[in-house]
Amino acid sequence: MSILTPQLIEEYVSSLYAHPCEKLREMRDQAERMLIPIVTKDTERLLFTLCAALKPKRILEIGTAIGYSAICFGLAAPEAEIITIENHERSVFKAKANIEEVGLSDRIDVRLGDAAEVLTEIEGKFDLIFVDAAKGQYKKFFSLFEKNIKQGTMVISDNVLYKGMPCDDSFIDKRRNKTIANRMREYLKFLSEDERFETCLLPIGDGVCLSYLKKLP
């Protein structure tokens, strides 16, 4: 009898994946060759599905990289205004070029700067907030964009299982990663215990946490 393993499940799920457009296919191929961090295939499909269900009008992204997930949001939510924050100038240049190539520059605003500083300048409420930046800073980011959430806002936090490190110290390979793992544990505990939110932790990709704001204080 065959044994169902995580690897077999991952291979089967991956076999069902279809690229949303040719440009994203090219970007994913480039990211894999150059080891550029972008959302995994299953996380990407989750983002598309959530956008189809929630139909967000305003999306905030923390961590642009080359613009892959920002483009996903632009395609998945065709009526949404998107603000995305990136700390590295070279990545911002590349992201803007990629976004322009798919014709989404009019809806995706790429802002250069440290997220902790840029977030203080962001105004208005958002329907969806995607956190995919410095893993040890998620709780700090949350405290800064908390003013931008409303009833019905979905906060999506990516890479929350961070190579297994928050799950067990045996996965921690560097001293500085222990601080990151401990901060991520604190963040996930905070979200799980906050009664304002309905929170679900999914073991897909490198871990995705969904937090839906069901009520305001």
CSV table of C-alpha atoms in Angstrom, one decimal:
chain,number,residue,atom,x,y,z
A,1,MET,CA,0.0,0.0,0.0
A,2,SER,CA,1.3,3.5,-0.9
A,3,ILE,CA,2.1,5.9,1.9
A,4,LEU,CA,0.8,9.4,1.5
A,5,THR,CA,3.7,11.8,2.4
A,6,PRO,CA,3.9,15.6,2.6
A,7,GLN,CA,6.1,15.5,-0.5
A,8,LEU,CA,3.6,13.5,-2.5
A,9,ILE,CA,0.9,16.0,-1.4
A,10,GLU,CA,3.0,18.9,-2.4
A,11,GLU,CA,3.8,17.4,-5.8
A,12,TYR,CA,0.2,16.7,-6.5
A,13,VAL,CA,-0.9,20.2,-5.5
A,14,SER,CA,1.9,21.7,-7.6
A,15,SER,CA,0.7,19.6,-10.6
A,16,LEU,CA,-2.6,21.4,-10.6
A,17,TYR,CA,-1.1,24.9,-10.6
A,18,ALA,CA,-1.6,27.1,-13.7
A,19,HIS,CA,0.2,30.5,-14.2
A,20,PRO,CA,-2.2,33.4,-14.1
A,21,CYS,CA,-0.4,35.1,-17.0
A,22,GLU,CA,2.8,34.8,-19.0
A,23,LYS,CA,4.5,37.7,-17.2
A,24,LEU,CA,4.0,36.0,-13.8
A,25,ARG,CA,5.4,32.8,-15.3
A,26,GLU,CA,8.5,34.6,-16.4
A,27,MET,CA,8.9,36.3,-13.0
A,28,ARG,CA,8.5,33.0,-11.2
A,29,ASP,CA,11.1,31.3,-13.4
A,30,GLN,CA,13.5,34.3,-12.8
A,31,ALA,CA,12.8,34.2,-9.0
A,32,GLU,CA,13.6,30.5,-8.8
A,33,ARG,CA,16.9,31.0,-10.8
A,34,MET,CA,18.0,34.0,-8.8
A,35,LEU,CA,16.7,32.9,-5.4
A,36,ILE,CA,14.4,35.9,-5.1
A,37,PRO,CA,11.7,35.4,-2.5
A,38,ILE,CA,8.2,35.4,-3.8
A,39,VAL,CA,5.0,33.8,-2.7
A,40,THR,CA,4.8,30.0,-3.2
A,41,LYS,CA,2.4,28.6,-5.8
A,42,ASP,CA,-0.2,27.4,-3.2
A,43,THR,CA,0.0,30.7,-1.4
A,44,GLU,CA,-0.5,32.5,-4.7
A,45,ARG,CA,-3.7,30.5,-5.3
A,46,LEU,CA,-4.9,31.3,-1.8
A,47,LEU,CA,-4.5,35.0,-2.5
A,48,PHE,CA,-6.4,34.8,-5.8
A,49,THR,CA,-9.2,32.8,-4.1
A,50,LEU,CA,-9.5,35.2,-1.1
A,51,CYS,CA,-9.6,38.2,-3.5
A,52,ALA,CA,-12.4,36.5,-5.5
A,53,ALA,CA,-14.4,36.0,-2.3
A,54,LEU,CA,-13.7,39.3,-0.5
A,55,LYS,CA,-13.5,41.7,-3.6
A,56,PRO,CA,-11.2,44.1,-1.8
A,57,LYS,CA,-11.2,47.8,-2.9
A,58,ARG,CA,-8.1,48.8,-1.1
A,59,ILE,CA,-5.1,46.5,-0.5
A,60,LEU,CA,-1.9,47.3,1.5
A,61,GLU,CA,1.2,45.1,1.0
A,62,ILE,CA,4.3,45.2,3.2
A,63,GLY,CA,7.2,43.8,1.3
A,64,THR,CA,7.1,44.3,-2.5
A,65,ALA,CA,10.3,42.5,-3.7
A,66,ILE,CA,10.1,42.4,-7.5
A,67,GLY,CA,6.3,43.1,-7.5
A,68,TYR,CA,5.1,39.5,-7.9
A,69,SER,CA,2.4,39.4,-5.3
A,70,ALA,CA,1.4,43.0,-6.0
A,71,ILE,CA,0.7,42.0,-9.6
A,72,CYS,CA,-1.3,39.0,-8.3
A,73,PHE,CA,-3.4,41.3,-6.3
A,74,GLY,CA,-3.8,43.6,-9.3
A,75,LEU,CA,-5.1,40.7,-11.4
A,76,ALA,CA,-7.2,39.1,-8.7
A,77,ALA,CA,-8.9,42.3,-7.6
A,78,PRO,CA,-9.4,44.3,-10.8
A,79,GLU,CA,-11.1,47.2,-9.0
A,80,ALA,CA,-8.6,47.5,-6.1
A,81,GLU,CA,-6.2,50.3,-5.3
A,82,ILE,CA,-3.0,48.8,-4.1
A,83,ILE,CA,-0.2,50.4,-2.0
A,84,THR,CA,2.9,48.3,-1.6
A,85,ILE,CA,6.0,49.1,0.5
A,86,GLU,CA,9.6,48.1,-0.2
A,87,ASN,CA,12.8,49.1,1.6
A,88,HIS,CA,15.3,48.3,-1.2
A,89,GLU,CA,15.7,50.8,-4.1
A,90,ARG,CA,16.8,48.2,-6.6
A,91,SER,CA,13.8,46.0,-5.9
A,92,VAL,CA,11.5,49.1,-6.2
A,93,PHE,CA,13.0,49.9,-9.6
A,94,LYS,CA,12.4,46.3,-10.8
A,95,ALA,CA,8.9,46.0,-9.3
A,96,LYS,CA,7.8,49.2,-11.0
A,97,ALA,CA,9.1,47.9,-14.3
A,98,ASN,CA,7.3,44.6,-13.9
A,99,ILE,CA,4.1,46.3,-12.8
A,100,GLU,CA,4.2,48.7,-15.8
A,101,GLU,CA,4.7,45.8,-18.2
A,102,VAL,CA,1.4,44.3,-17.2
A,103,GLY,CA,-0.4,47.6,-17.3
A,104,LEU,CA,-1.1,48.0,-13.6
A,105,SER,CA,0.9,51.1,-12.8
A,106,ASP,CA,-2.3,53.2,-12.5
A,107,ARG,CA,-3.6,51.0,-9.6
A,108,ILE,CA,-0.4,49.9,-7.8
A,109,ASP,CA,1.5,52.5,-5.9
A,110,VAL,CA,5.0,51.3,-5.0
A,111,ARG,CA,6.5,53.3,-2.0
A,112,LEU,CA,10.2,53.2,-1.2
A,113,GLY,CA,11.2,53.2,2.5
A,114,ASP,CA,11.4,51.4,5.8
A,115,ALA,CA,7.9,50.0,6.4
A,116,ALA,CA,8.0,51.1,10.0
A,117,GLU,CA,8.3,54.7,8.8
A,118,VAL,CA,6.1,54.5,5.7
A,119,LEU,CA,3.3,53.0,7.6
A,120,THR,CA,3.0,56.0,9.8
A,121,GLU,CA,2.2,58.0,6.7
A,122,ILE,CA,-0.4,55.6,5.3
A,123,GLU,CA,-4.0,57.0,5.6
A,124,GLY,CA,-7.4,55.4,5.3
A,125,LYS,CA,-8.8,51.9,5.8
A,126,PHE,CA,-7.9,48.8,3.9
A,127,ASP,CA,-10.0,45.7,3.1
A,128,LEU,CA,-6.9,43.5,2.8
A,129,ILE,CA,-3.4,43.8,4.3
A,130,PHE,CA,-0.6,41.4,3.2
A,131,VAL,CA,2.4,41.2,5.5
A,132,ASP,CA,5.5,39.7,3.8
A,133,ALA,CA,8.6,41.6,5.0
A,134,ALA,CA,11.1,41.3,7.9
A,135,LYS,CA,9.9,38.3,9.8
A,136,GLY,CA,10.9,39.6,13.2
A,137,GLN,CA,8.9,42.8,12.8
A,138,TYR,CA,5.4,41.5,12.1
A,139,LYS,CA,4.0,42.6,15.5
A,140,LYS,CA,5.6,46.0,15.1
A,141,PHE,CA,4.1,46.4,11.6
A,142,PHE,CA,0.7,45.4,13.0
A,143,SER,CA,0.8,48.1,15.7
A,144,LEU,CA,1.5,50.6,13.0
A,145,PHE,CA,-1.2,49.5,10.5
A,146,GLU,CA,-3.8,48.8,13.2
A,147,LYS,CA,-5.2,52.3,12.5
A,148,ASN,CA,-5.8,51.3,8.9
A,149,ILE,CA,-8.1,48.2,9.7
A,150,LYS,CA,-11.8,48.1,9.9
A,151,GLN,CA,-14.5,45.6,10.5
A,152,GLY,CA,-14.2,43.1,7.7
A,153,THR,CA,-10.5,43.7,7.1
A,154,MET,CA,-8.5,40.5,6.3
A,155,VAL,CA,-4.8,40.5,7.5
A,156,ILE,CA,-2.7,37.9,5.7
A,157,SER,CA,0.7,37.2,7.2
A,158,ASP,CA,3.0,35.1,5.1
A,159,ASN,CA,6.0,32.9,6.1
A,160,VAL,CA,4.8,32.7,9.7
A,161,LEU,CA,6.3,29.2,10.1
A,162,TYR,CA,9.6,30.5,8.8
A,163,LYS,CA,11.4,27.2,7.9
A,164,GLY,CA,9.9,25.6,11.0
A,165,MET,CA,11.8,27.8,13.5
A,166,PRO,CA,8.8,29.1,15.4
A,167,CYS,CA,7.6,25.5,15.8
A,168,ASP,CA,10.7,24.1,17.4
A,169,ASP,CA,14.1,25.5,18.4
A,170,SER,CA,15.8,22.5,16.7
A,171,PHE,CA,15.2,24.2,13.4
A,172,ILE,CA,17.0,27.4,14.4
A,173,ASP,CA,20.3,27.5,12.5
A,174,LYS,CA,21.7,30.9,13.5
A,175,ARG,CA,21.7,32.8,16.8
A,176,ARG,CA,19.8,35.8,15.3
A,177,ASN,CA,17.1,33.5,14.0
A,178,LYS,CA,16.2,32.6,17.6
A,179,THR,CA,15.0,36.2,18.1
A,180,ILE,CA,13.0,36.1,14.9
A,181,ALA,CA,11.4,32.8,15.9
A,182,ASN,CA,10.5,34.1,19.4
A,183,ARG,CA,9.0,37.3,17.9
A,184,MET,CA,7.0,35.3,15.4
A,185,ARG,CA,5.7,33.1,18.2
A,186,GLU,CA,4.7,36.2,20.1
A,187,TYR,CA,2.9,37.6,17.0
A,188,LEU,CA,1.0,34.4,16.3
A,189,LYS,CA,0.0,34.1,20.0
A,190,PHE,CA,-1.2,37.7,19.9
A,191,LEU,CA,-3.4,37.2,16.9
A,192,SER,CA,-4.8,33.8,18.1
A,193,GLU,CA,-5.8,35.3,21.4
A,194,ASP,CA,-7.2,38.6,20.1
A,195,GLU,CA,-11.0,38.2,20.3
A,196,ARG,CA,-11.5,40.8,17.7
A,197,PHE,CA,-10.2,38.5,15.0
A,198,GLU,CA,-11.1,35.1,13.6
A,199,THR,CA,-7.6,33.7,13.0
A,200,CYS,CA,-6.5,30.6,11.1
A,201,LEU,CA,-3.0,29.3,10.7
A,202,LEU,CA,-2.4,27.3,7.5
A,203,PRO,CA,0.6,25.1,6.9
A,204,ILE,CA,0.9,25.9,3.3
A,205,GLY,CA,4.0,27.4,1.7
A,206,ASP,CA,6.1,28.6,4.6
A,207,GLY,CA,3.0,29.1,6.7
A,208,VAL,CA,0.2,31.6,6.2
A,209,CYS,CA,-1.9,33.2,8.9
A,210,LEU,CA,-5.4,34.6,8.1
A,211,SER,CA,-6.9,37.1,10.6
A,212,TYR,CA,-10.3,38.4,9.8
A,213,LEU,CA,-11.5,41.4,11.9
A,214,LYS,CA,-15.0,40.4,12.9
A,215,LYS,CA,-15.6,43.3,15.4
A,216,LEU,CA,-14.1,46.5,16.6
A,217,PRO,CA,-13.6,47.3,20.3
